[in-house]
mmCIF file of C-alpha atoms in Angstrom:
data_model
loop_
_atom_site.group_PDB
_atom_site.id
_atom_site.type_symbol
_atom_site.label_atom_id
_atom_site.label_comp_id
_atom_site.label_asym_id
_atom_site.label_seq_id
_atom_site.Cartn_x
_atom_site.Cartn_y
_atom_site.Cartn_z
ATOM 1 C CA MET F 1 67.675 3.913 -0.811
ATOM 2 C CA ALA F 2 66.262 1.799 1.990
ATOM 3 C CA THR F 3 68.404 0.765 4.928
ATOM 4 C CA VAL F 4 68.083 -2.868 5.912
ATOM 5 C CA PHE F 5 68.763 -3.984 9.475
ATOM 6 C CA ILE F 6 70.350 -7.418 9.354
ATOM 7 C CA PRO F 7 69.930 -9.487 12.541
ATOM 8 C CA ALA F 8 72.797 -11.538 13.965
ATOM 9 C CA PRO F 9 71.853 -14.916 12.438
ATOM 10 C CA LEU F 10 71.901 -13.419 8.932
ATOM 11 C CA ARG F 11 75.181 -11.578 9.267
ATOM 12 C CA ARG F 12 77.093 -14.643 8.176
ATOM 13 C CA VAL F 13 75.509 -13.991 4.777
ATOM 14 C CA THR F 14 76.446 -10.279 4.811
ATOM 15 C CA ALA F 15 80.042 -10.776 5.993
ATOM 16 C CA GLY F 16 79.187 -9.324 9.393
ATOM 17 C CA GLN F 17 77.406 -6.172 8.226
ATOM 18 C CA ALA F 18 74.492 -5.161 10.474
ATOM 19 C CA ARG F 19 73.140 -2.534 8.072
ATOM 20 C CA VAL F 20 72.978 -2.694 4.325
ATOM 21 C CA GLU F 21 71.810 0.047 1.933
ATOM 22 C CA VAL F 22 69.674 -1.204 -0.923
ATOM 23 C CA PRO F 23 67.970 0.802 -3.694
ATOM 24 C CA ALA F 24 64.526 -0.742 -4.212
ATOM 25 C CA ALA F 25 60.953 0.366 -4.911
ATOM 26 C CA THR F 26 59.248 -2.587 -3.200
ATOM 27 C CA VAL F 27 60.135 -5.224 -0.619
ATOM 28 C CA ALA F 28 60.147 -7.895 -3.373
ATOM 29 C CA GLU F 29 62.733 -5.898 -5.320
ATOM 30 C CA LEU F 30 64.714 -5.376 -2.150
ATOM 31 C CA VAL F 31 64.848 -9.132 -1.549
ATOM 32 C CA ASP F 32 66.112 -9.703 -5.108
ATOM 33 C CA ARG F 33 68.773 -7.000 -4.793
ATOM 34 C CA LEU F 34 69.842 -8.209 -1.365
ATOM 35 C CA ASP F 35 70.212 -11.708 -2.763
ATOM 36 C CA ALA F 36 72.285 -10.383 -5.673
ATOM 37 C CA GLN F 37 74.622 -8.650 -3.176
ATOM 38 C CA HIS F 38 74.540 -11.455 -0.627
ATOM 39 C CA PRO F 39 73.558 -14.787 -2.159
ATOM 40 C CA GLY F 40 71.430 -16.896 0.184
ATOM 41 C CA MET F 41 69.193 -14.067 1.378
ATOM 42 C CA ARG F 42 66.320 -14.954 -0.889
ATOM 43 C CA SER F 43 66.101 -18.582 0.199
ATOM 44 C CA TYR F 44 66.321 -17.488 3.844
ATOM 45 C CA LEU F 45 63.435 -15.038 3.468
ATOM 46 C CA LEU F 46 61.213 -16.711 0.879
ATOM 47 C CA ASP F 47 60.066 -20.266 0.260
ATOM 48 C CA GLU F 48 60.469 -22.119 -3.050
ATOM 49 C CA GLY F 49 57.194 -20.611 -4.290
ATOM 50 C CA GLY F 50 58.433 -17.080 -3.579
ATOM 51 C CA ALA F 51 56.218 -16.499 -0.529
ATOM 52 C CA GLN F 52 57.504 -14.962 2.702
ATOM 53 C CA ARG F 53 58.532 -17.759 5.068
ATOM 54 C CA ALA F 54 56.215 -18.174 8.048
ATOM 55 C CA TYR F 55 58.997 -17.676 10.610
ATOM 56 C CA VAL F 56 60.420 -14.550 9.006
ATOM 57 C CA ASN F 57 59.009 -11.154 9.906
ATOM 58 C CA ILE F 58 59.892 -8.220 7.658
ATOM 59 C CA PHE F 59 59.182 -4.764 9.001
ATOM 60 C CA VAL F 60 59.057 -1.544 7.032
ATOM 61 C CA ASN F 61 59.823 1.036 9.681
ATOM 62 C CA ALA F 62 57.716 -0.318 12.573
ATOM 63 C CA THR F 63 55.057 -2.277 10.658
ATOM 64 C CA GLU F 64 55.247 -5.930 9.616
ATOM 65 C CA ILE F 65 54.615 -6.207 5.855
ATOM 66 C CA ARG F 66 51.831 -8.798 6.285
ATOM 67 C CA SER F 67 49.689 -5.945 7.583
ATOM 68 C CA LEU F 68 50.813 -3.727 4.678
ATOM 69 C CA ALA F 69 50.943 -5.038 1.100
ATOM 70 C CA GLY F 70 53.204 -8.046 1.780
ATOM 71 C CA LEU F 71 56.153 -8.321 -0.604
ATOM 72 C CA GLN F 72 54.541 -5.680 -2.819
ATOM 73 C CA THR F 73 54.828 -3.092 -0.020
ATOM 74 C CA PRO F 74 56.343 0.045 -1.603
ATOM 75 C CA LEU F 75 59.552 1.491 -0.202
ATOM 76 C CA ALA F 76 60.371 5.173 0.034
ATOM 77 C CA GLU F 77 63.740 6.853 0.413
ATOM 78 C CA ARG F 78 64.965 6.527 3.994
ATOM 79 C CA ASP F 79 62.606 3.689 4.892
ATOM 80 C CA GLU F 80 64.124 1.266 7.301
ATOM 81 C CA VAL F 81 63.526 -2.417 6.679
ATOM 82 C CA SER F 82 64.171 -4.891 9.501
ATOM 83 C CA ILE F 83 64.375 -8.621 9.023
ATOM 84 C CA LEU F 84 63.570 -10.636 12.131
ATOM 85 C CA PRO F 85 63.433 -14.416 12.289
ATOM 86 C CA ALA F 86 60.814 -15.448 14.862
ATOM 87 C CA MET F 87 61.720 -16.351 18.409
ATOM 88 C CA ALA F 88 59.450 -19.230 19.215
ATOM 89 C CA GLY F 89 59.213 -22.738 20.607
ATOM 90 C CA GLY F 90 57.838 -24.241 23.753
ATOM 91 C CA GLY F 91 57.443 -27.389 25.827
ATOM 92 C CA ALA F 92 54.423 -28.497 23.779
ATOM 93 C CA HIS F 93 54.228 -31.879 25.566
ATOM 94 C CA HIS F 94 50.484 -31.811 26.003
ATOM 95 C CA GLY F 95 49.763 -29.313 23.287
ATOM 96 C CA PRO F 96 48.744 -29.713 19.699
ATOM 97 C CA PRO F 97 50.977 -31.851 17.469
ATOM 98 C CA ASP F 98 54.147 -30.211 16.274
ATOM 99 C CA PRO F 99 53.729 -28.641 12.841
ATOM 100 C CA MET Q 1 81.545 -21.616 25.284
ATOM 101 C CA ALA Q 2 79.803 -20.699 28.521
ATOM 102 C CA LEU Q 3 77.170 -18.121 29.338
ATOM 103 C CA GLU Q 4 77.939 -15.995 32.381
ATOM 104 C CA LEU Q 5 75.224 -14.349 34.387
ATOM 105 C CA ALA Q 6 74.554 -13.077 37.870
ATOM 106 C CA ARG Q 7 72.361 -14.959 40.365
ATOM 107 C CA ALA Q 8 69.970 -11.951 40.291
ATOM 108 C CA GLN Q 9 69.577 -12.406 36.515
ATOM 109 C CA VAL Q 10 68.736 -16.107 36.942
ATOM 110 C CA ASP Q 11 66.227 -15.110 39.619
ATOM 111 C CA ALA Q 12 64.727 -12.493 37.271
ATOM 112 C CA MET Q 13 64.007 -15.205 34.672
ATOM 113 C CA ILE Q 14 62.517 -17.506 37.337
ATOM 114 C CA GLU Q 15 60.334 -14.710 38.699
ATOM 115 C CA HIS Q 16 59.125 -13.984 35.177
ATOM 116 C CA ALA Q 17 58.252 -17.682 34.729
ATOM 117 C CA ARG Q 18 56.462 -17.655 38.079
ATOM 118 C CA GLU Q 19 54.407 -14.543 37.253
ATOM 119 C CA ASP Q 20 53.344 -15.842 33.844
ATOM 120 C CA HIS Q 21 52.697 -19.440 35.011
ATOM 121 C CA PRO Q 22 50.848 -21.492 33.700
ATOM 122 C CA ILE Q 23 51.572 -19.862 30.348
ATOM 123 C CA GLU Q 24 55.163 -19.946 29.129
ATOM 124 C CA CYS Q 25 57.177 -16.769 29.525
ATOM 125 C CA CYS Q 26 59.879 -15.558 27.137
ATOM 126 C CA GLY Q 27 62.541 -12.889 26.883
ATOM 127 C CA LEU Q 28 66.053 -12.042 25.797
ATOM 128 C CA LEU Q 29 69.484 -11.960 27.409
ATOM 129 C CA ALA Q 30 71.680 -9.152 26.145
ATOM 130 C CA GLY Q 31 75.328 -8.578 26.904
ATOM 131 C CA ARG Q 32 78.883 -8.597 25.651
ATOM 132 C CA GLY Q 33 81.493 -11.283 25.240
ATOM 133 C CA GLY Q 34 79.458 -14.099 26.774
ATOM 134 C CA ARG Q 35 78.535 -12.095 29.869
ATOM 135 C CA VAL Q 36 74.862 -11.156 30.329
ATOM 136 C CA GLU Q 37 74.319 -7.513 31.225
ATOM 137 C CA THR Q 38 70.577 -7.297 31.065
ATOM 138 C CA VAL Q 39 67.485 -9.501 31.088
ATOM 139 C CA LEU Q 40 64.845 -8.134 28.716
ATOM 140 C CA ARG Q 41 61.365 -9.428 29.409
ATOM 141 C CA GLY Q 42 59.068 -10.183 26.506
ATOM 142 C CA HIS Q 43 55.432 -11.137 26.095
ATOM 143 C CA ASN Q 44 54.372 -14.527 24.837
ATOM 144 C CA ALA Q 45 52.094 -13.673 21.896
ATOM 145 C CA ASP Q 46 50.769 -17.273 21.931
ATOM 146 C CA ARG Q 47 49.518 -16.887 25.540
ATOM 147 C CA SER Q 48 49.926 -20.665 25.780
ATOM 148 C CA PRO Q 49 51.125 -23.163 28.417
ATOM 149 C CA PHE Q 50 52.645 -25.232 25.584
ATOM 150 C CA THR Q 51 54.285 -22.787 23.173
ATOM 151 C CA TYR Q 52 55.794 -19.329 23.081
ATOM 152 C CA ARG Q 53 56.337 -16.730 20.393
ATOM 153 C CA LEU Q 54 57.932 -13.453 21.331
ATOM 154 C CA ASP Q 55 55.598 -10.718 20.109
ATOM 155 C CA PRO Q 56 57.286 -9.619 16.824
ATOM 156 C CA GLN Q 57 56.604 -5.918 17.369
ATOM 157 C CA GLU Q 58 58.176 -6.138 20.803
ATOM 158 C CA GLN Q 59 61.055 -8.154 19.369
ATOM 159 C CA LEU Q 60 61.780 -5.310 16.951
ATOM 160 C CA GLN Q 61 61.806 -2.806 19.821
ATOM 161 C CA LEU Q 62 64.086 -5.016 21.930
ATOM 162 C CA PHE Q 63 66.500 -5.478 19.016
ATOM 163 C CA LYS Q 64 66.647 -1.703 18.544
ATOM 164 C CA GLN Q 65 67.199 -1.258 22.252
ATOM 165 C CA MET Q 66 70.128 -3.714 22.191
ATOM 166 C CA ASP Q 67 71.505 -1.996 19.098
ATOM 167 C CA ALA Q 68 71.339 1.427 20.795
ATOM 168 C CA LEU Q 69 73.083 0.057 23.904
ATOM 169 C CA GLY Q 70 75.732 -1.719 21.852
ATOM 170 C CA LEU Q 71 74.735 -5.076 23.333
ATOM 171 C CA ASP Q 72 74.608 -8.409 21.553
ATOM 172 C CA LEU Q 73 71.870 -10.972 21.742
ATOM 173 C CA LEU Q 74 73.421 -13.681 23.911
ATOM 174 C CA GLY Q 75 70.376 -15.716 24.785
ATOM 175 C CA ILE Q 76 66.670 -16.344 24.391
ATOM 176 C CA TYR Q 77 64.893 -17.643 27.467
ATOM 177 C CA HIS Q 78 61.530 -19.269 27.966
ATOM 178 C CA SER Q 79 59.821 -21.444 30.526
ATOM 179 C CA HIS Q 80 58.497 -24.978 30.357
ATOM 180 C CA THR Q 81 55.528 -25.348 32.677
ATOM 181 C CA GLN Q 82 54.890 -29.036 32.011
ATOM 182 C CA SER Q 83 58.260 -30.533 31.154
ATOM 183 C CA PRO Q 84 61.958 -30.641 32.077
ATOM 184 C CA PRO Q 85 64.379 -27.902 30.951
ATOM 185 C CA TYR Q 86 65.405 -29.600 27.733
ATOM 186 C CA PRO Q 87 64.631 -28.414 24.175
ATOM 187 C CA SER Q 88 61.432 -29.967 22.845
ATOM 188 C CA ARG Q 89 60.840 -30.886 19.226
ATOM 189 C CA THR Q 90 59.025 -27.549 18.895
ATOM 190 C CA ASP Q 91 62.035 -25.714 20.346
ATOM 191 C CA VAL Q 92 64.367 -27.351 17.844
ATOM 192 C CA ALA Q 93 62.037 -26.846 14.875
ATOM 193 C CA LYS Q 94 61.725 -23.137 15.675
ATOM 194 C CA ALA Q 95 65.335 -22.374 16.605
ATOM 195 C CA PHE Q 96 66.431 -19.695 14.145
ATOM 196 C CA TYR Q 97 69.245 -18.208 16.234
ATOM 197 C CA PRO Q 98 72.195 -20.603 16.067
ATOM 198 C CA ASP Q 99 74.518 -18.164 17.853
ATOM 199 C CA ALA Q 100 72.235 -17.542 20.824
ATOM 200 C CA ALA Q 101 71.917 -19.717 23.920
ATOM 201 C CA TYR Q 102 68.432 -21.089 24.427
ATOM 202 C CA VAL Q 103 67.837 -20.888 28.162
ATOM 203 C CA ILE Q 104 64.952 -22.924 29.580
ATOM 204 C CA VAL Q 105 63.453 -22.445 33.031
ATOM 205 C CA SER Q 106 61.435 -25.465 34.141
ATOM 206 C CA LEU Q 107 58.712 -24.405 36.544
ATOM 207 C CA ARG Q 108 55.954 -26.976 36.868
ATOM 208 C CA ASP Q 109 54.829 -25.878 40.300
ATOM 209 C CA LYS Q 110 54.878 -22.135 40.782
ATOM 210 C CA ALA Q 111 55.536 -22.556 44.524
ATOM 211 C CA THR Q 112 58.986 -24.097 43.908
ATOM 212 C CA PRO Q 113 61.672 -21.954 45.602
ATOM 213 C CA ASN Q 114 64.139 -20.304 43.202
ATOM 214 C CA ASP Q 115 67.118 -22.368 44.339
ATOM 215 C CA GLN Q 116 65.276 -25.571 43.408
ATOM 216 C CA VAL Q 117 64.205 -24.443 39.944
ATOM 217 C CA ASP Q 118 66.093 -26.080 37.078
ATOM 218 C CA VAL Q 119 67.549 -23.644 34.581
ATOM 219 C CA ARG Q 120 69.655 -24.950 31.705
ATOM 220 C CA ALA Q 121 71.088 -23.531 28.498
ATOM 221 C CA PHE Q 122 71.555 -25.062 25.057
ATOM 222 C CA ARG Q 123 72.812 -24.219 21.595
ATOM 223 C CA ILE Q 124 70.562 -25.448 18.831
ATOM 224 C CA ARG Q 125 72.350 -25.517 15.491
ATOM 225 C CA ASP Q 126 71.018 -27.287 12.407
ATOM 226 C CA GLY Q 127 68.755 -29.393 14.609
ATOM 227 C CA VAL Q 128 71.607 -30.465 16.898
ATOM 228 C CA ILE Q 129 71.245 -29.724 20.624
ATOM 229 C CA THR Q 130 74.387 -29.041 22.700
ATOM 230 C CA GLU Q 131 74.182 -28.133 26.361
ATOM 231 C CA GLU Q 132 75.971 -24.923 27.264
ATOM 232 C CA GLU Q 133 77.472 -24.238 30.666
ATOM 233 C CA LEU Q 134 75.731 -21.558 32.721
ATOM 234 C CA VAL Q 135 78.249 -19.809 34.949
ATOM 235 C CA VAL Q 136 76.343 -18.098 37.756
ATOM 236 C CA THR Q 137 78.402 -15.485 39.586
#
């Protein structure tokens, strides 16, 4: 059973819960189960093609899953998963064009 | 809704902007009930004068720190080193925290005294920018 830390902007989806327990063997399975419990999670975390959205970081314990096995990263009992939307922006007036 | 903070906390954000100039600085404002209790400095992983991205690893640590202290994320601050303190297109496109105040410190010239530095706060929700009152006590 992994524990998922839900950040403030996603708590509207989890009815205010900051921590959710989810049985899952991989991050991909965790996303599916989270979405079944709290509809809207999947589309927040993944794009239409099922890939992790660029602005969403998903940590297993202290490591972002892009440097592990991505959505296929295995989960063990007592792993802690943290979902963190990026904090980014900037003046960008003379910088590269906005994406 | 207004965001309340002490003059020393405003100065802490300005000093951070000054130290990191010409790259943009970034950090978090944590507190309770609309009142900032602590300014948490971050590192701009982009190391850019035009954009910022709070280092995700550091962001995780800061979130855990706030959690342990029982503090809420009230604001996200960053500096503009080339433009006024108003959300840019990039700021709006990358605003994923609708319940946080986005505080912008405009510091074009790092020699500007603190009391002449413009600091403003905004809510950015679904692409809509609303200025938020900063109550400095």
